[in-house]
mmCIF file of C-alpha atoms and ligand atoms in Angstrom:
data_model
loop_
_atom_site.group_PDB
_atom_site.id
_atom_site.type_symbol
_atom_site.label_atom_id
_atom_site.label_comp_id
_atom_site.label_asym_id
_atom_site.label_seq_id
_atom_site.Cartn_x
_atom_site.Cartn_y
_atom_site.Cartn_z
ATOM 1 C CA UNK A 10 0.000 0.000 0.000
ATOM 2 C CA UNK A 11 1.229 3.449 -0.890
ATOM 3 C CA UNK A 12 -0.015 6.720 0.563
ATOM 4 C CA UNK A 13 1.217 10.289 0.924
ATOM 5 C CA UNK A 14 1.797 13.063 3.400
ATOM 6 C CA UNK A 15 2.402 16.797 3.193
ATOM 7 C CA UNK A 16 6.038 17.596 3.992
ATOM 8 C CA UNK A 17 6.282 21.258 2.991
ATOM 9 C CA UNK A 18 4.150 24.318 2.423
ATOM 10 C CA UNK A 19 4.471 27.878 1.204
ATOM 11 C CA UNK A 20 2.423 31.018 0.598
ATOM 12 C CA UNK A 21 2.752 34.070 -1.622
ATOM 13 C CA UNK A 22 0.761 37.301 -1.705
ATOM 14 C CA UNK A 23 1.263 40.370 -3.891
ATOM 15 C CA UNK A 24 2.692 43.426 -2.111
ATOM 16 C CA UNK A 25 -0.119 45.811 -2.953
ATOM 17 C CA UNK A 26 -2.766 46.027 -0.214
ATOM 18 C CA UNK A 27 -6.251 47.252 -1.134
ATOM 19 C CA UNK A 28 -8.295 48.095 1.955
ATOM 20 C CA UNK A 29 -12.056 48.392 2.239
ATOM 21 C CA UNK A 30 -11.495 52.130 2.729
ATOM 22 C CA UNK A 31 -9.679 52.218 -0.621
ATOM 23 C CA UNK A 32 -12.671 50.526 -2.294
ATOM 24 C CA UNK A 33 -15.118 52.920 -0.662
ATOM 25 C CA UNK A 34 -13.461 55.819 -2.506
ATOM 26 C CA UNK A 35 -14.558 54.411 -5.891
ATOM 27 C CA UNK A 36 -17.572 52.228 -4.992
ATOM 28 C CA UNK A 37 -20.847 52.906 -3.182
ATOM 29 C CA UNK A 38 -19.821 50.825 -0.170
ATOM 30 C CA UNK A 39 -18.281 51.160 3.305
ATOM 31 C CA UNK A 40 -15.638 49.387 5.376
ATOM 32 C CA UNK A 41 -18.258 48.478 7.970
ATOM 33 C CA UNK A 42 -20.674 46.984 5.414
ATOM 34 C CA UNK A 43 -17.948 44.792 3.892
ATOM 35 C CA UNK A 44 -16.697 43.607 7.300
ATOM 36 C CA UNK A 45 -20.184 42.870 8.567
ATOM 37 C CA UNK A 46 -21.300 40.951 5.424
ATOM 38 C CA UNK A 47 -18.026 39.174 4.570
ATOM 39 C CA UNK A 48 -15.372 39.494 7.300
ATOM 40 C CA UNK A 49 -12.909 40.928 4.774
ATOM 41 C CA UNK A 50 -10.842 43.975 5.854
ATOM 42 C CA UNK A 51 -8.275 44.089 3.069
ATOM 43 C CA UNK A 52 -6.963 42.048 0.170
ATOM 44 C CA UNK A 53 -3.784 41.774 -1.955
ATOM 45 C CA UNK A 54 -3.820 42.603 -5.641
ATOM 46 C CA UNK A 55 -1.166 42.234 -8.346
ATOM 47 C CA UNK A 56 1.426 39.929 -9.835
ATOM 48 C CA UNK A 57 0.852 37.064 -12.223
ATOM 49 C CA UNK A 58 -0.582 33.636 -11.501
ATOM 50 C CA UNK A 59 2.657 31.870 -12.443
ATOM 51 C CA UNK A 60 4.801 34.412 -10.540
ATOM 52 C CA UNK A 61 2.839 33.885 -7.319
ATOM 53 C CA UNK A 62 2.737 30.112 -7.898
ATOM 54 C CA UNK A 63 6.529 29.987 -8.363
ATOM 55 C CA UNK A 64 7.106 31.878 -5.104
ATOM 56 C CA UNK A 65 4.763 29.640 -3.087
ATOM 57 C CA UNK A 66 6.050 26.480 -4.807
ATOM 58 C CA UNK A 67 9.689 27.365 -4.115
ATOM 59 C CA UNK A 68 8.944 27.879 -0.400
ATOM 60 C CA UNK A 69 7.109 24.535 -0.196
ATOM 61 C CA UNK A 70 10.039 22.732 -1.863
ATOM 62 C CA UNK A 71 12.541 24.406 0.483
ATOM 63 C CA UNK A 72 10.502 23.459 3.531
ATOM 64 C CA UNK A 73 10.337 19.845 2.309
ATOM 65 C CA UNK A 74 14.065 19.845 1.467
ATOM 66 C CA UNK A 75 13.423 18.837 -2.154
ATOM 67 C CA UNK A 76 16.022 19.233 -4.893
ATOM 68 C CA UNK A 77 14.334 20.283 -8.172
ATOM 69 C CA UNK A 78 15.541 17.129 -9.945
ATOM 70 C CA UNK A 79 13.606 14.927 -7.495
ATOM 71 C CA UNK A 80 10.153 16.372 -8.181
ATOM 72 C CA UNK A 81 7.861 14.122 -10.249
ATOM 73 C CA UNK A 82 4.896 16.374 -11.103
ATOM 74 C CA UNK A 83 3.426 19.864 -10.746
ATOM 75 C CA UNK A 84 -0.331 20.332 -10.477
ATOM 76 C CA UNK A 85 -1.358 23.977 -10.590
ATOM 77 C CA UNK A 86 -4.961 24.672 -9.602
ATOM 78 C CA UNK A 87 -6.020 27.904 -11.250
ATOM 79 C CA UNK A 88 -8.909 29.602 -13.006
ATOM 80 C CA UNK A 89 -6.782 32.526 -14.114
ATOM 81 C CA UNK A 90 -3.821 31.184 -16.112
ATOM 82 C CA UNK A 91 -1.475 33.865 -17.467
ATOM 83 C CA UNK A 92 -2.265 32.842 -21.029
ATOM 84 C CA UNK A 93 -4.933 30.784 -22.749
ATOM 85 C CA UNK A 94 -2.073 28.591 -23.996
ATOM 86 C CA UNK A 95 0.194 27.224 -22.559
ATOM 87 C CA UNK A 96 -0.826 26.091 -19.083
ATOM 88 C CA UNK A 97 0.778 28.273 -16.401
ATOM 89 C CA UNK A 98 2.084 25.067 -14.806
ATOM 90 C CA UNK A 99 4.627 24.874 -17.646
ATOM 91 C CA UNK A 100 6.037 28.282 -16.644
ATOM 92 C CA UNK A 101 6.190 27.144 -13.015
ATOM 93 C CA UNK A 102 7.950 23.890 -13.964
ATOM 94 C CA UNK A 103 10.550 25.744 -16.015
ATOM 95 C CA UNK A 104 11.226 28.578 -13.557
ATOM 96 C CA UNK A 105 11.604 26.190 -10.614
ATOM 97 C CA UNK A 106 14.122 24.139 -12.600
ATOM 98 C CA UNK A 107 11.968 21.007 -12.526
ATOM 99 C CA UNK A 108 12.248 18.210 -15.079
ATOM 100 C CA UNK A 109 8.818 16.675 -14.679
ATOM 101 C CA UNK A 110 5.252 16.771 -15.951
ATOM 102 C CA UNK A 111 3.108 19.818 -15.253
ATOM 103 C CA UNK A 112 -0.516 20.725 -15.874
ATOM 104 C CA UNK A 113 -3.210 23.185 -14.801
ATOM 105 C CA UNK A 114 -6.406 22.011 -13.138
ATOM 106 C CA UNK A 115 -9.493 24.220 -13.192
ATOM 107 C CA UNK A 116 -12.170 23.526 -10.608
ATOM 108 C CA UNK A 117 -12.332 27.216 -9.639
ATOM 109 C CA UNK A 118 -12.354 27.731 -5.854
ATOM 110 C CA UNK A 119 -12.432 23.956 -5.232
ATOM 111 C CA UNK A 120 -9.304 23.578 -7.359
ATOM 112 C CA UNK A 121 -6.749 23.082 -4.602
ATOM 113 C CA UNK A 122 -8.763 20.361 -2.841
ATOM 114 C CA UNK A 123 -9.413 18.685 -6.220
ATOM 115 C CA UNK A 124 -5.681 18.848 -6.969
ATOM 116 C CA UNK A 125 -4.657 17.406 -3.622
ATOM 117 C CA UNK A 126 -6.955 14.414 -4.165
ATOM 118 C CA UNK A 127 -5.753 14.079 -7.782
ATOM 119 C CA UNK A 128 -2.135 14.104 -6.589
ATOM 120 C CA UNK A 129 -2.871 11.199 -4.240
ATOM 121 C CA UNK A 130 -4.035 9.230 -7.283
ATOM 122 C CA UNK A 131 -0.699 9.854 -9.021
ATOM 123 C CA UNK A 132 1.120 8.682 -5.876
ATOM 124 C CA UNK A 133 -0.923 5.467 -5.962
ATOM 125 C CA UNK A 134 0.290 4.735 -9.503
ATOM 126 C CA UNK A 135 3.935 5.306 -8.650
ATOM 127 C CA UNK A 136 4.983 8.978 -8.422
ATOM 128 C CA UNK A 137 6.849 10.020 -5.265
ATOM 129 C CA UNK A 138 7.029 13.814 -5.053
ATOM 130 C CA UNK A 139 4.281 16.130 -6.275
ATOM 131 C CA UNK A 140 4.136 19.898 -5.943
ATOM 132 C CA UNK A 141 0.472 20.912 -5.550
ATOM 133 C CA UNK A 142 -0.137 24.632 -5.976
ATOM 134 C CA UNK A 143 -3.250 26.803 -5.896
ATOM 135 C CA UNK A 144 -2.765 30.210 -7.495
ATOM 136 C CA UNK A 145 -5.167 32.815 -8.831
ATOM 137 C CA UNK A 146 -5.215 36.437 -9.884
ATOM 138 C CA UNK A 147 -8.965 37.026 -9.772
ATOM 139 C CA UNK A 148 -8.359 40.783 -9.821
ATOM 140 C CA UNK A 149 -7.807 40.406 -13.582
ATOM 141 C CA UNK A 150 -11.352 39.103 -14.148
ATOM 142 C CA UNK A 151 -13.090 41.290 -11.564
ATOM 143 C CA UNK A 152 -15.055 44.390 -12.578
ATOM 144 C CA UNK A 153 -13.709 46.963 -10.120
ATOM 145 C CA UNK A 154 -16.837 49.075 -10.686
ATOM 146 C CA UNK A 155 -19.140 46.285 -9.474
ATOM 147 C CA UNK A 156 -19.558 46.489 -5.696
ATOM 148 C CA UNK A 157 -21.194 43.057 -5.622
ATOM 149 C CA UNK A 158 -17.949 41.301 -6.601
ATOM 150 C CA UNK A 159 -15.074 43.803 -6.243
ATOM 151 C CA UNK A 160 -15.276 43.657 -2.444
ATOM 152 C CA UNK A 161 -14.635 39.889 -2.441
ATOM 153 C CA UNK A 162 -11.999 38.768 -4.925
ATOM 154 C CA UNK A 163 -8.206 39.014 -4.807
ATOM 155 C CA UNK A 164 -4.867 37.440 -5.717
ATOM 156 C CA UNK A 165 -2.464 34.957 -4.098
ATOM 157 C CA UNK A 166 -0.899 31.500 -4.131
ATOM 158 C CA UNK A 167 -0.281 28.632 -1.745
ATOM 159 C CA UNK A 168 1.503 25.333 -2.243
ATOM 160 C CA UNK A 169 2.200 22.012 -0.576
ATOM 161 C CA UNK A 170 4.861 19.390 -1.157
ATOM 162 C CA UNK A 171 3.209 15.956 -1.192
ATOM 163 C CA UNK A 172 5.469 12.965 -0.657
ATOM 164 C CA UNK A 173 4.808 9.234 -1.000
ATOM 165 C CA UNK A 174 5.053 7.069 2.117
ATOM 166 C CA UNK A 175 4.778 3.341 2.663
ATOM 167 C CA UNK A 176 1.403 2.376 4.119
ATOM 168 C CA UNK A 177 -1.934 4.151 3.875
ATOM 169 C CA UNK A 178 -0.576 7.690 4.316
ATOM 170 C CA UNK A 179 -2.379 10.655 5.805
ATOM 171 C CA UNK A 180 -5.357 11.143 3.473
ATOM 172 C CA UNK A 181 -8.079 9.528 5.548
ATOM 173 C CA UNK A 182 -11.201 10.388 3.551
ATOM 174 C CA UNK A 183 -12.276 12.563 0.646
ATOM 175 C CA UNK A 184 -15.229 13.683 -1.405
ATOM 176 C CA UNK A 185 -15.622 15.643 -4.593
ATOM 177 C CA UNK A 186 -18.505 16.703 -6.775
ATOM 178 C CA UNK A 187 -19.990 19.066 -9.282
ATOM 179 C CA UNK A 188 -23.469 20.280 -10.206
ATOM 180 C CA UNK A 189 -23.184 21.959 -13.576
ATOM 181 C CA UNK A 190 -26.845 22.956 -13.567
ATOM 182 C CA UNK A 191 -25.654 25.792 -11.265
ATOM 183 C CA UNK A 192 -23.090 27.186 -13.734
ATOM 184 C CA UNK A 193 -25.063 30.425 -14.080
ATOM 185 C CA UNK A 194 -24.831 31.525 -10.429
ATOM 186 C CA UNK A 195 -21.112 32.343 -10.753
ATOM 187 C CA UNK A 196 -19.425 32.616 -14.122
ATOM 188 C CA UNK A 197 -17.154 34.649 -16.383
ATOM 189 C CA UNK A 198 -17.014 34.497 -20.163
ATOM 190 C CA UNK A 199 -13.598 34.224 -21.809
ATOM 191 C CA UNK A 200 -12.227 37.762 -21.737
ATOM 192 C CA UNK A 201 -15.076 38.897 -19.456
ATOM 193 C CA UNK A 202 -15.684 39.646 -15.787
ATOM 194 C CA UNK A 203 -17.075 37.536 -12.958
ATOM 195 C CA UNK A 204 -20.875 37.569 -12.679
ATOM 196 C CA UNK A 205 -22.435 36.367 -9.463
ATOM 197 C CA UNK A 206 -25.787 35.806 -7.791
ATOM 198 C CA UNK A 207 -24.321 36.365 -4.332
ATOM 199 C CA UNK A 208 -27.295 35.226 -2.300
ATOM 200 C CA UNK A 209 -27.697 31.974 -4.227
ATOM 201 C CA UNK A 210 -23.958 31.248 -4.092
ATOM 202 C CA UNK A 211 -24.051 31.833 -0.339
ATOM 203 C CA UNK A 212 -26.982 29.451 0.203
ATOM 204 C CA UNK A 213 -25.511 26.707 -2.002
ATOM 205 C CA UNK A 214 -22.011 27.125 -0.575
ATOM 206 C CA UNK A 215 -23.163 26.407 2.960
ATOM 207 C CA UNK A 216 -25.155 23.402 1.754
ATOM 208 C CA UNK A 217 -22.302 21.760 -0.167
ATOM 209 C CA UNK A 218 -19.701 22.539 2.510
ATOM 210 C CA UNK A 219 -21.835 20.652 5.006
ATOM 211 C CA UNK A 220 -22.730 17.671 2.785
ATOM 212 C CA UNK A 221 -19.231 17.281 1.350
ATOM 213 C CA UNK A 222 -17.471 17.814 4.675
ATOM 214 C CA UNK A 223 -19.736 15.214 6.302
ATOM 215 C CA UNK A 224 -19.132 12.714 3.489
ATOM 216 C CA UNK A 225 -15.330 13.012 3.792
ATOM 217 C CA UNK A 226 -15.455 12.695 7.594
ATOM 218 C CA UNK A 227 -17.663 9.600 7.350
ATOM 219 C CA UNK A 228 -15.415 7.986 4.739
ATOM 220 C CA UNK A 229 -12.486 8.573 7.098
ATOM 221 C CA UNK A 230 -14.412 6.544 9.697
ATOM 222 C CA UNK A 231 -14.558 9.615 11.946
ATOM 223 C CA UNK A 232 -17.163 11.979 13.385
ATOM 224 C CA UNK A 233 -17.180 15.812 13.417
ATOM 225 C CA UNK A 234 -16.013 15.630 17.062
ATOM 226 C CA UNK A 235 -12.757 14.050 15.873
ATOM 227 C CA UNK A 236 -11.888 17.061 13.692
ATOM 228 C CA UNK A 237 -9.212 19.264 15.295
ATOM 229 C CA UNK A 238 -9.035 21.937 12.598
ATOM 230 C CA UNK A 239 -11.145 22.983 9.608
ATOM 231 C CA UNK A 240 -9.390 24.721 6.713
ATOM 232 C CA UNK A 241 -12.273 25.981 4.564
ATOM 233 C CA UNK A 242 -12.301 27.923 1.327
ATOM 234 C CA UNK A 243 -11.919 31.555 2.343
ATOM 235 C CA UNK A 244 -14.939 33.209 0.709
ATOM 236 C CA UNK A 245 -16.986 34.782 3.482
ATOM 237 C CA UNK A 246 -16.734 34.413 7.274
ATOM 238 C CA UNK A 247 -20.524 34.058 7.478
ATOM 239 C CA UNK A 248 -20.416 31.046 5.124
ATOM 240 C CA UNK A 249 -17.719 29.468 7.335
ATOM 241 C CA UNK A 250 -19.712 30.217 10.516
ATOM 242 C CA UNK A 251 -22.919 28.798 9.127
ATOM 243 C CA UNK A 252 -21.269 25.642 7.730
ATOM 244 C CA UNK A 253 -19.320 24.937 10.952
ATOM 245 C CA UNK A 254 -22.493 25.411 12.929
ATOM 246 C CA UNK A 255 -24.386 22.902 10.749
ATOM 247 C CA UNK A 256 -21.455 20.459 10.797
ATOM 248 C CA UNK A 257 -21.396 20.636 14.609
ATOM 249 C CA UNK A 258 -17.792 21.857 14.661
ATOM 250 C CA UNK A 259 -17.016 24.867 16.899
ATOM 251 C CA UNK A 260 -16.026 27.967 14.937
ATOM 252 C CA UNK A 261 -12.787 28.302 16.913
ATOM 253 C CA UNK A 262 -11.588 25.164 15.098
ATOM 254 C CA UNK A 263 -11.836 26.938 11.730
ATOM 255 C CA UNK A 264 -8.836 28.708 10.220
ATOM 256 C CA UNK A 265 -9.626 32.081 8.677
ATOM 257 C CA UNK A 266 -7.226 34.420 6.904
ATOM 258 C CA UNK A 267 -9.834 36.064 4.701
ATOM 259 C CA UNK A 268 -9.836 39.285 6.738
ATOM 260 C CA UNK A 269 -6.456 40.043 5.133
ATOM 261 C CA UNK A 270 -6.592 38.020 1.873
ATOM 262 C CA UNK A 271 -10.161 38.237 0.547
ATOM 263 C CA UNK A 272 -11.263 35.376 -1.696
ATOM 264 C CA UNK A 273 -8.202 34.127 -3.595
ATOM 265 C CA UNK A 274 -10.010 31.159 -5.196
ATOM 266 C CA UNK A 275 -7.700 28.129 -5.591
ATOM 267 C CA UNK A 276 -5.075 29.811 -3.385
ATOM 268 C CA UNK A 277 -7.320 30.246 -0.391
ATOM 269 C CA UNK A 278 -7.066 26.806 1.257
ATOM 270 C CA UNK A 279 -3.256 26.463 0.930
ATOM 271 C CA UNK A 280 -2.828 30.077 2.141
ATOM 272 C CA UNK A 281 -4.877 29.261 5.241
ATOM 273 C CA UNK A 282 -3.019 25.955 5.678
ATOM 274 C CA UNK A 283 0.373 27.693 5.493
ATOM 275 C CA UNK A 284 -0.799 30.259 8.035
ATOM 276 C CA UNK A 285 -1.957 27.530 10.445
ATOM 277 C CA UNK A 286 1.278 25.567 9.984
ATOM 278 C CA UNK A 287 3.564 28.596 10.437
ATOM 279 C CA UNK A 288 1.682 29.861 13.492
ATOM 280 C CA UNK A 289 1.864 26.468 15.230
ATOM 281 C CA UNK A 290 -1.901 26.017 15.105
ATOM 282 C CA UNK A 291 -1.429 22.799 13.156
ATOM 283 C CA UNK A 292 0.031 20.290 15.573
ATOM 284 C CA UNK A 293 1.417 16.856 14.625
ATOM 285 C CA UNK A 294 -1.344 14.253 14.677
ATOM 286 C CA UNK A 295 -4.125 16.806 14.153
ATOM 287 C CA UNK A 296 -7.139 15.676 12.135
ATOM 288 C CA UNK A 297 -7.778 18.366 9.540
ATOM 289 C CA UNK A 298 -10.803 18.872 7.299
ATOM 290 C CA UNK A 299 -10.143 20.819 4.086
ATOM 291 C CA UNK A 300 -13.351 21.950 2.359
ATOM 292 C CA UNK A 301 -13.507 23.771 -0.944
ATOM 293 C CA UNK A 302 -16.484 24.997 -2.974
ATOM 294 C CA UNK A 303 -16.889 27.292 -5.911
ATOM 295 C CA UNK A 304 -18.211 28.034 -9.340
ATOM 296 C CA UNK A 305 -19.532 25.103 -11.333
ATOM 297 C CA UNK A 306 -20.720 24.508 -8.757
ATOM 298 C CA UNK A 307 -17.903 22.311 -7.644
ATOM 299 C CA UNK A 308 -16.925 21.097 -4.211
ATOM 300 C CA UNK A 309 -14.163 18.942 -2.720
ATOM 301 C CA UNK A 310 -13.228 17.882 0.792
ATOM 302 C CA UNK A 311 -10.296 16.004 2.250
ATOM 303 C CA UNK A 312 -9.677 14.737 5.771
ATOM 304 C CA UNK A 313 -5.964 14.465 6.463
ATOM 305 C CA UNK A 314 -3.786 13.713 9.466
ATOM 306 C CA UNK A 315 -1.137 16.416 9.868
ATOM 307 C CA UNK A 316 2.202 14.658 10.064
ATOM 308 C CA UNK A 317 4.782 16.774 8.249
HETATM 309 N N1 COA B 12 -21.764 47.779 -0.200
HETATM 310 C C1 COA B 12 -22.879 48.303 0.327
HETATM 311 N N2 COA B 12 -24.113 47.822 0.054
HETATM 312 C C2 COA B 12 -24.184 46.759 -0.763
HETATM 313 C C3 COA B 12 -23.053 46.162 -1.341
HETATM 314 C C4 COA B 12 -21.804 46.723 -1.031
HETATM 315 N N3 COA B 12 -20.640 46.227 -1.527
HETATM 316 N N4 COA B 12 -23.449 45.128 -2.105
HETATM 317 C C5 COA B 12 -24.785 45.068 -2.011
HETATM 318 N N5 COA B 12 -25.233 46.058 -1.197
HETATM 319 C C6 COA B 12 -26.613 46.354 -0.804
HETATM 320 C C7 COA B 12 -27.622 45.735 -1.740
HETATM 321 O O1 COA B 12 -27.894 46.582 -2.834
HETATM 322 C C8 COA B 12 -28.806 45.570 -0.822
HETATM 323 O O2 COA B 12 -29.450 46.807 -0.698
HETATM 324 P P1 COA B 12 -31.043 46.890 -0.566
HETATM 325 O O3 COA B 12 -31.384 46.155 0.704
HETATM 326 O O4 COA B 12 -31.297 48.351 -0.500
HETATM 327 O O5 COA B 12 -31.577 46.234 -1.793
HETATM 328 C C9 COA B 12 -28.198 45.246 0.525
HETATM 329 O O6 COA B 12 -26.841 45.747 0.468
HETATM 330 C C10 COA B 12 -28.163 43.760 0.808
HETATM 331 O O7 COA B 12 -27.611 43.107 -0.327
HETATM 332 P P2 COA B 12 -27.494 41.535 -0.412
HETATM 333 O O8 COA B 12 -27.042 41.149 -1.777
HETATM 334 O O9 COA B 12 -28.756 40.957 0.128
HETATM 335 O O10 COA B 12 -26.314 41.309 0.632
HETATM 336 P P3 COA B 12 -25.797 39.952 1.216
HETATM 337 O O11 COA B 12 -25.942 39.944 2.686
HETATM 338 O O12 COA B 12 -26.310 38.768 0.448
HETATM 339 O O13 COA B 12 -24.240 40.092 0.933
HETATM 340 C C11 COA B 12 -22.576 39.173 -0.507
HETATM 341 C C12 COA B 12 -23.773 40.126 -0.377
HETATM 342 C C13 COA B 12 -22.085 39.179 -1.941
HETATM 343 C C14 COA B 12 -21.493 39.678 0.425
HETATM 344 C C15 COA B 12 -23.034 37.766 -0.080
HETATM 345 O O14 COA B 12 -24.216 37.419 -0.757
HETATM 346 C C16 COA B 12 -21.992 36.715 -0.347
HETATM 347 O O15 COA B 12 -20.906 36.762 0.201
HETATM 348 N N6 COA B 12 -22.324 35.688 -1.156
HETATM 349 C C17 COA B 12 -21.412 34.631 -1.469
HETATM 350 C C18 COA B 12 -20.407 35.104 -2.500
HETATM 351 C C19 COA B 12 -19.221 34.182 -2.606
HETATM 352 O O16 COA B 12 -18.729 33.688 -1.644
HETATM 353 N N7 COA B 12 -18.759 33.993 -3.838
HETATM 354 C C20 COA B 12 -17.616 33.203 -4.139
HETATM 355 C C21 COA B 12 -17.886 31.765 -3.969
HETATM 356 S S1 COA B 12 -16.463 30.812 -4.314
#
């Protein structure tokens, strides 16, 4: 039997900070409204998807002690590649000096959780070291004159180094899904801006976080009481509160960095994971529930044991 564990992590955010006060100078909105409805205080904007992905990926490799020649695959979760062609993963592979396969995976805000599960499949069929990155520059597809979306979306990247181990490894349970009949509630045409029915996305997000999170916990043979830490997609603190409440997991077990990052799509879970790991909140042996959801709709959850 062959499993995997996370042995390194890294995060990257653009330098430019855009506060709610900044937005209120160009939009009919206020700092207090944004904080009350979303929990977001500020966000980072700028850079390129591959540039941020390279920075986060390099940190994850350093933390894991990986030489570039030993990496077997790069999976880059992104909805905002730098170009239509080629995949931004090819830029990342080249700039990090890797000599392995590389591809982009688009499952929007669920992309990192999808990629982590996908990477475990590659480990099962023989790969040993996989760099899994979530990176997005949503600012490029956000209409900065639309107060319904401009207050939410931002840029960033996070990465993990996933390494094969003998035995079952640390992925204990997982779930993924999609309901394409809900494509219209959050979409962007090629070359266009994000369109969103915020209320409907909110309602559906809570629902799928709960059902998917529960499914992954059950498949791990655990109960919500066994979960030490939840690392949810960082979209809105009220979505996280409501989902934790319905899952029966106290809110103080949920990691949130969205007050300073906004919604960074595929980057949001690995950014929150890196924050929890660096701050010592993630302790060896901890049972961790990762839950992603996003446009599609898509959703993906993974229960892992933290054992870096
Ligand atoms: N600033 C001030 N007022 C705003 C506003 C803003 N940025 N955006 C909307 N409003 C107004 C509305 O016009 C409405 O006014 P009205 O009552 O006079 O009609 C009022 O505030 C309430 O708007 P509503 O859309 O009901 O707010 P909400 O509580 O649903 O919050 C979102 C809006 C977008 C913050 C919320 O729906 C949300 O976060 N949804 C999920 C989005 C998401 O996570 N997307 C990504 C998923 S991966």
